[in-house]
Protein backbone atom coordinates (compact mmCIF):
# COMPACT_ATOMS: atom_id res chain seq x y z
CA UNK A 1 0.00 0.00 0.00
CA UNK A 2 1.44 3.39 -1.01
CA UNK A 3 1.96 6.27 1.40
CA UNK A 4 -0.76 8.25 -0.42
CA UNK A 5 -3.26 5.42 0.07
CA UNK A 6 -2.38 5.22 3.75
CA UNK A 7 -2.87 8.99 4.11
CA UNK A 8 -6.24 8.88 2.36
CA UNK A 9 -7.53 5.95 4.44
CA UNK A 10 -6.32 7.59 7.66
CA UNK A 11 -7.97 10.88 6.67
CA UNK A 12 -11.33 9.21 5.95
CA UNK A 13 -11.25 7.34 9.26
CA UNK A 14 -10.32 10.50 11.16
CA UNK A 15 -13.10 12.53 9.56
CA UNK A 16 -15.66 9.84 10.44
CA UNK A 17 -14.38 9.60 14.01
CA UNK A 18 -14.72 13.37 14.39
CA UNK A 19 -17.97 14.09 12.55
CA UNK A 20 -20.12 11.39 14.19
CA UNK A 21 -19.61 12.61 17.78
CA UNK A 22 -19.71 16.19 16.48
CA UNK A 23 -23.27 15.56 15.30
CA UNK A 24 -24.37 14.15 18.66
CA UNK A 25 -22.51 16.67 20.82
CA UNK A 26 -22.73 16.52 24.59
CA UNK A 27 -20.83 13.67 26.24
CA UNK A 28 -19.68 11.94 23.01
CA UNK A 29 -17.98 15.07 21.67
CA UNK A 30 -16.67 16.03 25.10
CA UNK A 31 -14.91 12.66 25.24
CA UNK A 32 -13.41 13.35 21.81
CA UNK A 33 -12.12 16.67 23.15
CA UNK A 34 -10.63 14.81 26.13
CA UNK A 35 -8.88 12.34 23.81
CA UNK A 36 -7.50 15.15 21.64
CA UNK A 37 -6.20 17.05 24.66
CA UNK A 38 -4.66 13.90 26.11
CA UNK A 39 -2.94 13.03 22.82
CA UNK A 40 -1.66 16.59 22.42
CA UNK A 41 -0.16 16.53 25.90
CA UNK A 42 1.40 13.12 25.35
CA UNK A 43 3.06 14.32 22.15
CA UNK A 44 4.16 17.58 23.75
CA UNK A 45 5.87 15.76 26.61
CA UNK A 46 7.32 13.19 24.22
CA UNK A 47 8.96 15.95 22.19
CA UNK A 48 10.13 18.00 25.17
CA UNK A 49 11.58 15.24 27.36
CA UNK A 50 15.22 14.42 26.95
CA UNK A 51 16.60 10.92 27.39
CA UNK A 52 17.75 9.50 30.64
CA UNK A 53 16.39 7.80 33.70
CA UNK A 54 12.91 8.91 34.74
CA UNK A 55 12.51 10.37 38.20
CA UNK A 56 9.39 10.43 40.34
CA UNK A 57 8.72 14.10 39.54
CA UNK A 58 8.68 13.28 35.83
CA UNK A 59 5.30 11.61 36.32
CA UNK A 60 3.71 14.63 38.05
CA UNK A 61 2.73 16.52 34.85
CA UNK A 62 0.89 13.46 33.57
CA UNK A 63 -1.01 13.17 36.83
CA UNK A 64 -1.92 16.86 36.73
CA UNK A 65 -3.14 16.51 33.15
CA UNK A 66 -5.23 13.46 34.07
CA UNK A 67 -6.90 15.48 36.83
CA UNK A 68 -7.90 18.15 34.32
CA UNK A 69 -9.07 15.62 31.74
CA UNK A 70 -11.24 13.93 34.35
CA UNK A 71 -12.80 17.28 35.26
CA UNK A 72 -13.40 18.05 31.58
CA UNK A 73 -15.00 14.65 30.99
CA UNK A 74 -17.20 15.14 34.05
CA UNK A 75 -18.63 18.33 32.53
CA UNK A 76 -17.58 20.85 35.16
CA UNK A 77 -18.59 24.48 34.48
CA UNK A 78 -16.24 26.60 32.40
CA UNK A 79 -14.97 28.84 35.18
CA UNK A 80 -14.27 25.86 37.43
CA UNK A 81 -12.28 24.24 34.61
CA UNK A 82 -10.33 27.43 33.98
CA UNK A 83 -9.50 27.91 37.68
CA UNK A 84 -8.42 24.27 37.93
CA UNK A 85 -6.27 24.58 34.81
CA UNK A 86 -4.55 27.70 36.12
CA UNK A 87 -3.84 25.94 39.42
CA UNK A 88 -2.42 22.86 37.70
CA UNK A 89 -0.23 24.96 35.39
CA UNK A 90 1.04 26.88 38.41
CA UNK A 91 1.93 23.66 40.24
CA UNK A 92 3.81 22.34 37.20
CA UNK A 93 5.68 25.65 36.80
CA UNK A 94 6.68 25.78 40.49
CA UNK A 95 7.90 22.19 40.49
CA UNK A 96 9.90 22.78 37.29
CA UNK A 97 11.49 25.91 38.79
CA UNK A 98 12.54 23.96 41.89
CA UNK A 99 14.26 21.22 39.90
CA UNK A 100 17.98 21.60 39.40
CA UNK A 101 18.28 19.24 36.44
CA UNK A 102 16.45 21.59 34.07
CA UNK A 103 13.78 19.02 33.32
CA UNK A 104 10.13 19.93 33.26
CA UNK A 105 10.46 23.48 31.97
CA UNK A 106 8.07 22.65 29.11
CA UNK A 107 5.52 20.87 31.32
CA UNK A 108 3.48 23.91 32.38
CA UNK A 109 3.12 25.28 28.83
CA UNK A 110 2.14 21.79 27.67
CA UNK A 111 -0.61 21.49 30.27
CA UNK A 112 -1.90 24.95 29.34
CA UNK A 113 -1.82 24.25 25.59
CA UNK A 114 -3.45 20.83 25.79
CA UNK A 115 -5.95 21.88 28.46
CA UNK A 116 -7.16 24.97 26.60
CA UNK A 117 -7.41 22.92 23.41
CA UNK A 118 -9.76 20.37 24.97
CA UNK A 119 -11.74 22.95 26.92
CA UNK A 120 -12.34 25.16 23.87
CA UNK A 121 -13.52 22.31 21.68
CA UNK A 122 -15.80 20.80 24.33
CA UNK A 123 -17.46 24.06 25.40
CA UNK A 124 -17.87 25.38 21.86
CA UNK A 125 -19.81 22.28 20.84
CA UNK A 126 -21.88 21.91 23.97
CA UNK A 127 -25.11 19.99 23.44
CA UNK A 128 -27.36 22.28 21.38
CA UNK A 129 -27.84 23.34 17.76
CA UNK A 130 -25.88 26.57 18.08
CA UNK A 131 -22.92 24.56 19.35
CA UNK A 132 -23.11 22.25 16.35
CA UNK A 133 -23.06 25.23 13.99
CA UNK A 134 -20.16 26.83 15.87
CA UNK A 135 -17.93 23.77 15.72
CA UNK A 136 -18.81 23.11 12.06
CA UNK A 137 -17.94 26.75 11.39
CA UNK A 138 -14.49 26.19 12.89
CA UNK A 139 -14.02 23.00 10.88
CA UNK A 140 -15.03 24.70 7.64
CA UNK A 141 -12.75 27.69 8.13
CA UNK A 142 -9.71 25.70 9.25
CA UNK A 143 -10.00 22.91 6.67
CA UNK A 144 -10.57 25.39 3.82
CA UNK A 145 -7.63 27.46 5.04
CA UNK A 146 -5.34 24.41 5.07
CA UNK A 147 -6.43 23.20 1.62
CA UNK A 148 -6.29 26.57 -0.14
CA UNK A 149 -3.01 27.53 1.54
CA UNK A 150 -1.43 24.32 0.25
CA UNK A 151 -2.65 24.56 -3.34
CA UNK A 152 -2.24 28.32 -3.76
CA UNK A 153 1.21 28.14 -2.22
CA UNK A 154 2.26 25.42 -4.64
CA UNK A 155 0.72 27.14 -7.65
CA UNK A 156 1.85 30.72 -6.99
CA UNK A 157 4.93 30.33 -4.80
CA UNK A 158 6.74 33.51 -3.93
CA UNK A 159 8.29 34.78 -0.67
CA UNK A 160 8.26 32.47 2.32
CA UNK A 161 5.94 33.25 5.21
CA UNK A 162 8.28 32.23 8.04
CA UNK A 163 11.33 30.48 6.56
CA UNK A 164 13.10 29.99 9.88
CA UNK A 165 10.09 28.14 11.31
CA UNK A 166 8.34 26.45 8.40
CA UNK A 167 10.26 26.72 5.12
CA UNK A 168 7.42 25.30 3.03
CA UNK A 169 4.82 27.98 3.77
CA UNK A 170 4.50 30.99 1.48
CA UNK A 171 2.82 34.38 1.83
CA UNK A 172 0.69 33.66 -1.23
CA UNK A 173 -0.47 30.43 0.39
CA UNK A 174 -1.32 32.25 3.60
CA UNK A 175 -3.38 34.81 1.68
CA UNK A 176 -5.10 32.13 -0.39
CA UNK A 177 -5.85 30.18 2.77
CA UNK A 178 -7.38 33.25 4.42
CA UNK A 179 -9.62 33.90 1.43
CA UNK A 180 -10.67 30.25 1.34
CA UNK A 181 -11.39 30.24 5.06
CA UNK A 182 -13.60 33.33 4.85
CA UNK A 183 -15.54 31.95 1.87
CA UNK A 184 -16.06 28.58 3.57
CA UNK A 185 -17.19 30.21 6.81
CA UNK A 186 -19.64 32.55 5.11
CA UNK A 187 -21.06 29.76 2.94
CA UNK A 188 -21.64 27.53 5.97
CA UNK A 189 -23.22 30.42 7.89
CA UNK A 190 -25.50 31.22 4.95
CA UNK A 191 -26.58 27.58 4.65
CA UNK A 192 -27.29 27.59 8.40
CA UNK A 193 -29.53 30.64 7.96
CA UNK A 194 -27.40 33.01 10.03
CA UNK A 195 -28.31 36.65 9.55
CA UNK A 196 -25.05 38.24 10.63
CA UNK A 197 -22.96 37.15 7.63
CA UNK A 198 -20.72 40.23 7.56
CA UNK A 199 -19.76 39.72 11.21
CA UNK A 200 -19.23 35.98 10.77
CA UNK A 201 -17.10 36.68 7.69
CA UNK A 202 -14.86 38.89 9.81
CA UNK A 203 -14.75 36.20 12.51
CA UNK A 204 -13.80 33.64 9.83
CA UNK A 205 -10.90 35.87 8.77
CA UNK A 206 -9.68 36.02 12.38
CA UNK A 207 -9.95 32.24 12.73
CA UNK A 208 -8.09 31.65 9.48
CA UNK A 209 -5.21 33.87 10.57
CA UNK A 210 -5.15 32.31 14.04
CA UNK A 211 -5.22 28.77 12.63
CA UNK A 212 -2.18 29.54 10.47
CA UNK A 213 -0.46 31.07 13.49
CA UNK A 214 -1.26 27.90 15.44
CA UNK A 215 0.30 25.84 12.68
CA UNK A 216 3.45 27.97 12.82
CA UNK A 217 3.55 27.70 16.62
CA UNK A 218 3.50 23.91 16.49
CA UNK A 219 6.19 23.97 13.79
CA UNK A 220 8.31 26.18 16.07
CA UNK A 221 7.87 23.75 18.99
CA UNK A 222 8.89 20.80 16.79
CA UNK A 223 11.89 22.68 15.38
CA UNK A 224 12.87 23.73 18.91
CA UNK A 225 13.10 20.06 19.84
CA UNK A 226 14.52 18.78 16.56
CA UNK A 227 11.39 16.88 15.52
CA UNK A 228 9.84 16.51 12.08
CA UNK A 229 6.53 15.12 13.38
CA UNK A 230 4.99 15.37 16.83
CA UNK A 231 4.63 11.55 16.83
CA UNK A 232 3.61 8.66 14.58
CA UNK A 233 0.19 8.03 16.12
CA UNK A 234 -1.66 8.58 12.82
CA UNK A 235 -0.43 6.41 9.91
CA UNK A 236 0.79 8.61 7.07
CA UNK A 237 0.04 11.83 8.91
CA UNK A 238 2.43 11.99 11.85
CA UNK A 239 0.95 13.01 15.18
CA UNK A 240 -2.32 14.40 16.51
CA UNK A 241 -0.71 17.81 17.05
CA UNK A 242 0.32 17.83 13.40
CA UNK A 243 -3.33 17.51 12.42
CA UNK A 244 -5.06 19.73 14.99
CA UNK A 245 -2.56 22.55 15.57
CA UNK A 246 -4.55 25.06 13.53
CA UNK A 247 -7.90 23.67 14.67
CA UNK A 248 -7.27 24.01 18.40
CA UNK A 249 -5.87 27.53 17.99
CA UNK A 250 -8.92 28.60 16.00
CA UNK A 251 -11.29 26.88 18.44
CA UNK A 252 -9.73 28.77 21.35
CA UNK A 253 -10.06 32.07 19.47
CA UNK A 254 -13.72 31.39 18.66
CA UNK A 255 -14.34 30.33 22.25
CA UNK A 256 -13.03 33.69 23.48
CA UNK A 257 -15.16 35.56 20.94
CA UNK A 258 -18.23 33.57 21.93
CA UNK A 259 -17.49 34.09 25.62
CA UNK A 260 -17.32 37.86 25.10
CA UNK A 261 -20.59 37.80 23.16
CA UNK A 262 -22.51 35.38 25.39
CA UNK A 263 -21.04 33.36 28.26
CA UNK A 264 -18.14 31.08 29.18
CA UNK A 265 -20.40 28.02 29.36
CA UNK A 266 -22.39 28.72 26.19
CA UNK A 267 -20.09 30.64 23.83
CA UNK A 268 -21.86 29.40 20.71
CA UNK A 269 -25.00 31.34 21.70
CA UNK A 270 -23.10 34.55 20.96
CA UNK A 271 -22.30 33.34 17.44
CA UNK A 272 -25.30 31.31 16.28
CA UNK A 273 -28.36 32.21 18.34
CA UNK A 274 -30.78 29.42 19.09
CSV table of C-alpha atoms in Angstrom, one decimal:
chain,number,residue,atom,x,y,z
A,1,UNK,CA,0.0,0.0,0.0
A,2,UNK,CA,1.4,3.4,-1.0
A,3,UNK,CA,2.0,6.3,1.4
A,4,UNK,CA,-0.8,8.2,-0.4
A,5,UNK,CA,-3.3,5.4,0.1
A,6,UNK,CA,-2.4,5.2,3.8
A,7,UNK,CA,-2.9,9.0,4.1
A,8,UNK,CA,-6.2,8.9,2.4
A,9,UNK,CA,-7.5,6.0,4.4
A,10,UNK,CA,-6.3,7.6,7.7
A,11,UNK,CA,-8.0,10.9,6.7
A,12,UNK,CA,-11.3,9.2,5.9
A,13,UNK,CA,-11.3,7.3,9.3
A,14,UNK,CA,-10.3,10.5,11.2
A,15,UNK,CA,-13.1,12.5,9.6
A,16,UNK,CA,-15.7,9.8,10.4
A,17,UNK,CA,-14.4,9.6,14.0
A,18,UNK,CA,-14.7,13.4,14.4
A,19,UNK,CA,-18.0,14.1,12.5
A,20,UNK,CA,-20.1,11.4,14.2
A,21,UNK,CA,-19.6,12.6,17.8
A,22,UNK,CA,-19.7,16.2,16.5
A,23,UNK,CA,-23.3,15.6,15.3
A,24,UNK,CA,-24.4,14.2,18.7
A,25,UNK,CA,-22.5,16.7,20.8
A,26,UNK,CA,-22.7,16.5,24.6
A,27,UNK,CA,-20.8,13.7,26.2
A,28,UNK,CA,-19.7,11.9,23.0
A,29,UNK,CA,-18.0,15.1,21.7
A,30,UNK,CA,-16.7,16.0,25.1
A,31,UNK,CA,-14.9,12.7,25.2
A,32,UNK,CA,-13.4,13.3,21.8
A,33,UNK,CA,-12.1,16.7,23.1
A,34,UNK,CA,-10.6,14.8,26.1
A,35,UNK,CA,-8.9,12.3,23.8
A,36,UNK,CA,-7.5,15.1,21.6
A,37,UNK,CA,-6.2,17.1,24.7
A,38,UNK,CA,-4.7,13.9,26.1
A,39,UNK,CA,-2.9,13.0,22.8
A,40,UNK,CA,-1.7,16.6,22.4
A,41,UNK,CA,-0.2,16.5,25.9
A,42,UNK,CA,1.4,13.1,25.3
A,43,UNK,CA,3.1,14.3,22.1
A,44,UNK,CA,4.2,17.6,23.7
A,45,UNK,CA,5.9,15.8,26.6
A,46,UNK,CA,7.3,13.2,24.2
A,47,UNK,CA,9.0,16.0,22.2
A,48,UNK,CA,10.1,18.0,25.2
A,49,UNK,CA,11.6,15.2,27.4
A,50,UNK,CA,15.2,14.4,26.9
A,51,UNK,CA,16.6,10.9,27.4
A,52,UNK,CA,17.8,9.5,30.6
A,53,UNK,CA,16.4,7.8,33.7
A,54,UNK,CA,12.9,8.9,34.7
A,55,UNK,CA,12.5,10.4,38.2
A,56,UNK,CA,9.4,10.4,40.3
A,57,UNK,CA,8.7,14.1,39.5
A,58,UNK,CA,8.7,13.3,35.8
A,59,UNK,CA,5.3,11.6,36.3
A,60,UNK,CA,3.7,14.6,38.0
A,61,UNK,CA,2.7,16.5,34.9
A,62,UNK,CA,0.9,13.5,33.6
A,63,UNK,CA,-1.0,13.2,36.8
A,64,UNK,CA,-1.9,16.9,36.7
A,65,UNK,CA,-3.1,16.5,33.1
A,66,UNK,CA,-5.2,13.5,34.1
A,67,UNK,CA,-6.9,15.5,36.8
A,68,UNK,CA,-7.9,18.1,34.3
A,69,UNK,CA,-9.1,15.6,31.7
A,70,UNK,CA,-11.2,13.9,34.4
A,71,UNK,CA,-12.8,17.3,35.3
A,72,UNK,CA,-13.4,18.1,31.6
A,73,UNK,CA,-15.0,14.6,31.0
A,74,UNK,CA,-17.2,15.1,34.0
A,75,UNK,CA,-18.6,18.3,32.5
A,76,UNK,CA,-17.6,20.9,35.2
A,77,UNK,CA,-18.6,24.5,34.5
A,78,UNK,CA,-16.2,26.6,32.4
A,79,UNK,CA,-15.0,28.8,35.2
A,80,UNK,CA,-14.3,25.9,37.4
A,81,UNK,CA,-12.3,24.2,34.6
A,82,UNK,CA,-10.3,27.4,34.0
A,83,UNK,CA,-9.5,27.9,37.7
A,84,UNK,CA,-8.4,24.3,37.9
A,85,UNK,CA,-6.3,24.6,34.8
A,86,UNK,CA,-4.5,27.7,36.1
A,87,UNK,CA,-3.8,25.9,39.4
A,88,UNK,CA,-2.4,22.9,37.7
A,89,UNK,CA,-0.2,25.0,35.4
A,90,UNK,CA,1.0,26.9,38.4
A,91,UNK,CA,1.9,23.7,40.2
A,92,UNK,CA,3.8,22.3,37.2
A,93,UNK,CA,5.7,25.7,36.8
A,94,UNK,CA,6.7,25.8,40.5
A,95,UNK,CA,7.9,22.2,40.5
A,96,UNK,CA,9.9,22.8,37.3
A,97,UNK,CA,11.5,25.9,38.8
A,98,UNK,CA,12.5,24.0,41.9
A,99,UNK,CA,14.3,21.2,39.9
A,100,UNK,CA,18.0,21.6,39.4
A,101,UNK,CA,18.3,19.2,36.4
A,102,UNK,CA,16.5,21.6,34.1
A,103,UNK,CA,13.8,19.0,33.3
A,104,UNK,CA,10.1,19.9,33.3
A,105,UNK,CA,10.5,23.5,32.0
A,106,UNK,CA,8.1,22.6,29.1
A,107,UNK,CA,5.5,20.9,31.3
A,108,UNK,CA,3.5,23.9,32.4
A,109,UNK,CA,3.1,25.3,28.8
A,110,UNK,CA,2.1,21.8,27.7
A,111,UNK,CA,-0.6,21.5,30.3
A,112,UNK,CA,-1.9,24.9,29.3
A,113,UNK,CA,-1.8,24.3,25.6
A,114,UNK,CA,-3.5,20.8,25.8
A,115,UNK,CA,-6.0,21.9,28.5
A,116,UNK,CA,-7.2,25.0,26.6
A,117,UNK,CA,-7.4,22.9,23.4
A,118,UNK,CA,-9.8,20.4,25.0
A,119,UNK,CA,-11.7,23.0,26.9
A,120,UNK,CA,-12.3,25.2,23.9
A,121,UNK,CA,-13.5,22.3,21.7
A,122,UNK,CA,-15.8,20.8,24.3
A,123,UNK,CA,-17.5,24.1,25.4
A,124,UNK,CA,-17.9,25.4,21.9
A,125,UNK,CA,-19.8,22.3,20.8
A,126,UNK,CA,-21.9,21.9,24.0
A,127,UNK,CA,-25.1,20.0,23.4
A,128,UNK,CA,-27.4,22.3,21.4
A,129,UNK,CA,-27.8,23.3,17.8
A,130,UNK,CA,-25.9,26.6,18.1
A,131,UNK,CA,-22.9,24.6,19.4
A,132,UNK,CA,-23.1,22.2,16.4
A,133,UNK,CA,-23.1,25.2,14.0
A,134,UNK,CA,-20.2,26.8,15.9
A,135,UNK,CA,-17.9,23.8,15.7
A,136,UNK,CA,-18.8,23.1,12.1
A,137,UNK,CA,-17.9,26.7,11.4
A,138,UNK,CA,-14.5,26.2,12.9
A,139,UNK,CA,-14.0,23.0,10.9
A,140,UNK,CA,-15.0,24.7,7.6
A,141,UNK,CA,-12.8,27.7,8.1
A,142,UNK,CA,-9.7,25.7,9.2
A,143,UNK,CA,-10.0,22.9,6.7
A,144,UNK,CA,-10.6,25.4,3.8
A,145,UNK,CA,-7.6,27.5,5.0
A,146,UNK,CA,-5.3,24.4,5.1
A,147,UNK,CA,-6.4,23.2,1.6
A,148,UNK,CA,-6.3,26.6,-0.1
A,149,UNK,CA,-3.0,27.5,1.5
A,150,UNK,CA,-1.4,24.3,0.3
A,151,UNK,CA,-2.7,24.6,-3.3
A,152,UNK,CA,-2.2,28.3,-3.8
A,153,UNK,CA,1.2,28.1,-2.2
A,154,UNK,CA,2.3,25.4,-4.6
A,155,UNK,CA,0.7,27.1,-7.7
A,156,UNK,CA,1.9,30.7,-7.0
A,157,UNK,CA,4.9,30.3,-4.8
A,158,UNK,CA,6.7,33.5,-3.9
A,159,UNK,CA,8.3,34.8,-0.7
A,160,UNK,CA,8.3,32.5,2.3
A,161,UNK,CA,5.9,33.2,5.2
A,162,UNK,CA,8.3,32.2,8.0
A,163,UNK,CA,11.3,30.5,6.6
A,164,UNK,CA,13.1,30.0,9.9
A,165,UNK,CA,10.1,28.1,11.3
A,166,UNK,CA,8.3,26.4,8.4
A,167,UNK,CA,10.3,26.7,5.1
A,168,UNK,CA,7.4,25.3,3.0
A,169,UNK,CA,4.8,28.0,3.8
A,170,UNK,CA,4.5,31.0,1.5
A,171,UNK,CA,2.8,34.4,1.8
A,172,UNK,CA,0.7,33.7,-1.2
A,173,UNK,CA,-0.5,30.4,0.4
A,174,UNK,CA,-1.3,32.2,3.6
A,175,UNK,CA,-3.4,34.8,1.7
A,176,UNK,CA,-5.1,32.1,-0.4
A,177,UNK,CA,-5.9,30.2,2.8
A,178,UNK,CA,-7.4,33.3,4.4
A,179,UNK,CA,-9.6,33.9,1.4
A,180,UNK,CA,-10.7,30.3,1.3
A,181,UNK,CA,-11.4,30.2,5.1
A,182,UNK,CA,-13.6,33.3,4.8
A,183,UNK,CA,-15.5,32.0,1.9
A,184,UNK,CA,-16.1,28.6,3.6
A,185,UNK,CA,-17.2,30.2,6.8
A,186,UNK,CA,-19.6,32.6,5.1
A,187,UNK,CA,-21.1,29.8,2.9
A,188,UNK,CA,-21.6,27.5,6.0
A,189,UNK,CA,-23.2,30.4,7.9
A,190,UNK,CA,-25.5,31.2,5.0
A,191,UNK,CA,-26.6,27.6,4.7
A,192,UNK,CA,-27.3,27.6,8.4
A,193,UNK,CA,-29.5,30.6,8.0
A,194,UNK,CA,-27.4,33.0,10.0
A,195,UNK,CA,-28.3,36.7,9.6
A,196,UNK,CA,-25.0,38.2,10.6
A,197,UNK,CA,-23.0,37.2,7.6
A,198,UNK,CA,-20.7,40.2,7.6
A,199,UNK,CA,-19.8,39.7,11.2
A,200,UNK,CA,-19.2,36.0,10.8
A,201,UNK,CA,-17.1,36.7,7.7
A,202,UNK,CA,-14.9,38.9,9.8
A,203,UNK,CA,-14.7,36.2,12.5
A,204,UNK,CA,-13.8,33.6,9.8
A,205,UNK,CA,-10.9,35.9,8.8
A,206,UNK,CA,-9.7,36.0,12.4
A,207,UNK,CA,-10.0,32.2,12.7
A,208,UNK,CA,-8.1,31.7,9.5
A,209,UNK,CA,-5.2,33.9,10.6
A,210,UNK,CA,-5.2,32.3,14.0
A,211,UNK,CA,-5.2,28.8,12.6
A,212,UNK,CA,-2.2,29.5,10.5
A,213,UNK,CA,-0.5,31.1,13.5
A,214,UNK,CA,-1.3,27.9,15.4
A,215,UNK,CA,0.3,25.8,12.7
A,216,UNK,CA,3.5,28.0,12.8
A,217,UNK,CA,3.5,27.7,16.6
A,218,UNK,CA,3.5,23.9,16.5
A,219,UNK,CA,6.2,24.0,13.8
A,220,UNK,CA,8.3,26.2,16.1
A,221,UNK,CA,7.9,23.8,19.0
A,222,UNK,CA,8.9,20.8,16.8
A,223,UNK,CA,11.9,22.7,15.4
A,224,UNK,CA,12.9,23.7,18.9
A,225,UNK,CA,13.1,20.1,19.8
A,226,UNK,CA,14.5,18.8,16.6
A,227,UNK,CA,11.4,16.9,15.5
A,228,UNK,CA,9.8,16.5,12.1
A,229,UNK,CA,6.5,15.1,13.4
A,230,UNK,CA,5.0,15.4,16.8
A,231,UNK,CA,4.6,11.6,16.8
A,232,UNK,CA,3.6,8.7,14.6
A,233,UNK,CA,0.2,8.0,16.1
A,234,UNK,CA,-1.7,8.6,12.8
A,235,UNK,CA,-0.4,6.4,9.9
A,236,UNK,CA,0.8,8.6,7.1
A,237,UNK,CA,0.0,11.8,8.9
A,238,UNK,CA,2.4,12.0,11.8
A,239,UNK,CA,1.0,13.0,15.2
A,240,UNK,CA,-2.3,14.4,16.5
A,241,UNK,CA,-0.7,17.8,17.0
A,242,UNK,CA,0.3,17.8,13.4
A,243,UNK,CA,-3.3,17.5,12.4
A,244,UNK,CA,-5.1,19.7,15.0
A,245,UNK,CA,-2.6,22.5,15.6
A,246,UNK,CA,-4.5,25.1,13.5
A,247,UNK,CA,-7.9,23.7,14.7
A,248,UNK,CA,-7.3,24.0,18.4
A,249,UNK,CA,-5.9,27.5,18.0
A,250,UNK,CA,-8.9,28.6,16.0
A,251,UNK,CA,-11.3,26.9,18.4
A,252,UNK,CA,-9.7,28.8,21.3
A,253,UNK,CA,-10.1,32.1,19.5
A,254,UNK,CA,-13.7,31.4,18.7
A,255,UNK,CA,-14.3,30.3,22.3
A,256,UNK,CA,-13.0,33.7,23.5
A,257,UNK,CA,-15.2,35.6,20.9
A,258,UNK,CA,-18.2,33.6,21.9
A,259,UNK,CA,-17.5,34.1,25.6
A,260,UNK,CA,-17.3,37.9,25.1
A,261,UNK,CA,-20.6,37.8,23.2
A,262,UNK,CA,-22.5,35.4,25.4
A,263,UNK,CA,-21.0,33.4,28.3
A,264,UNK,CA,-18.1,31.1,29.2
A,265,UNK,CA,-20.4,28.0,29.4
A,266,UNK,CA,-22.4,28.7,26.2
A,267,UNK,CA,-20.1,30.6,23.8
A,268,UNK,CA,-21.9,29.4,20.7
A,269,UNK,CA,-25.0,31.3,21.7
A,270,UNK,CA,-23.1,34.6,21.0
A,271,UNK,CA,-22.3,33.3,17.4
A,272,UNK,CA,-25.3,31.3,16.3
A,273,UNK,CA,-28.4,32.2,18.3
A,274,UNK,CA,-30.8,29.4,19.1
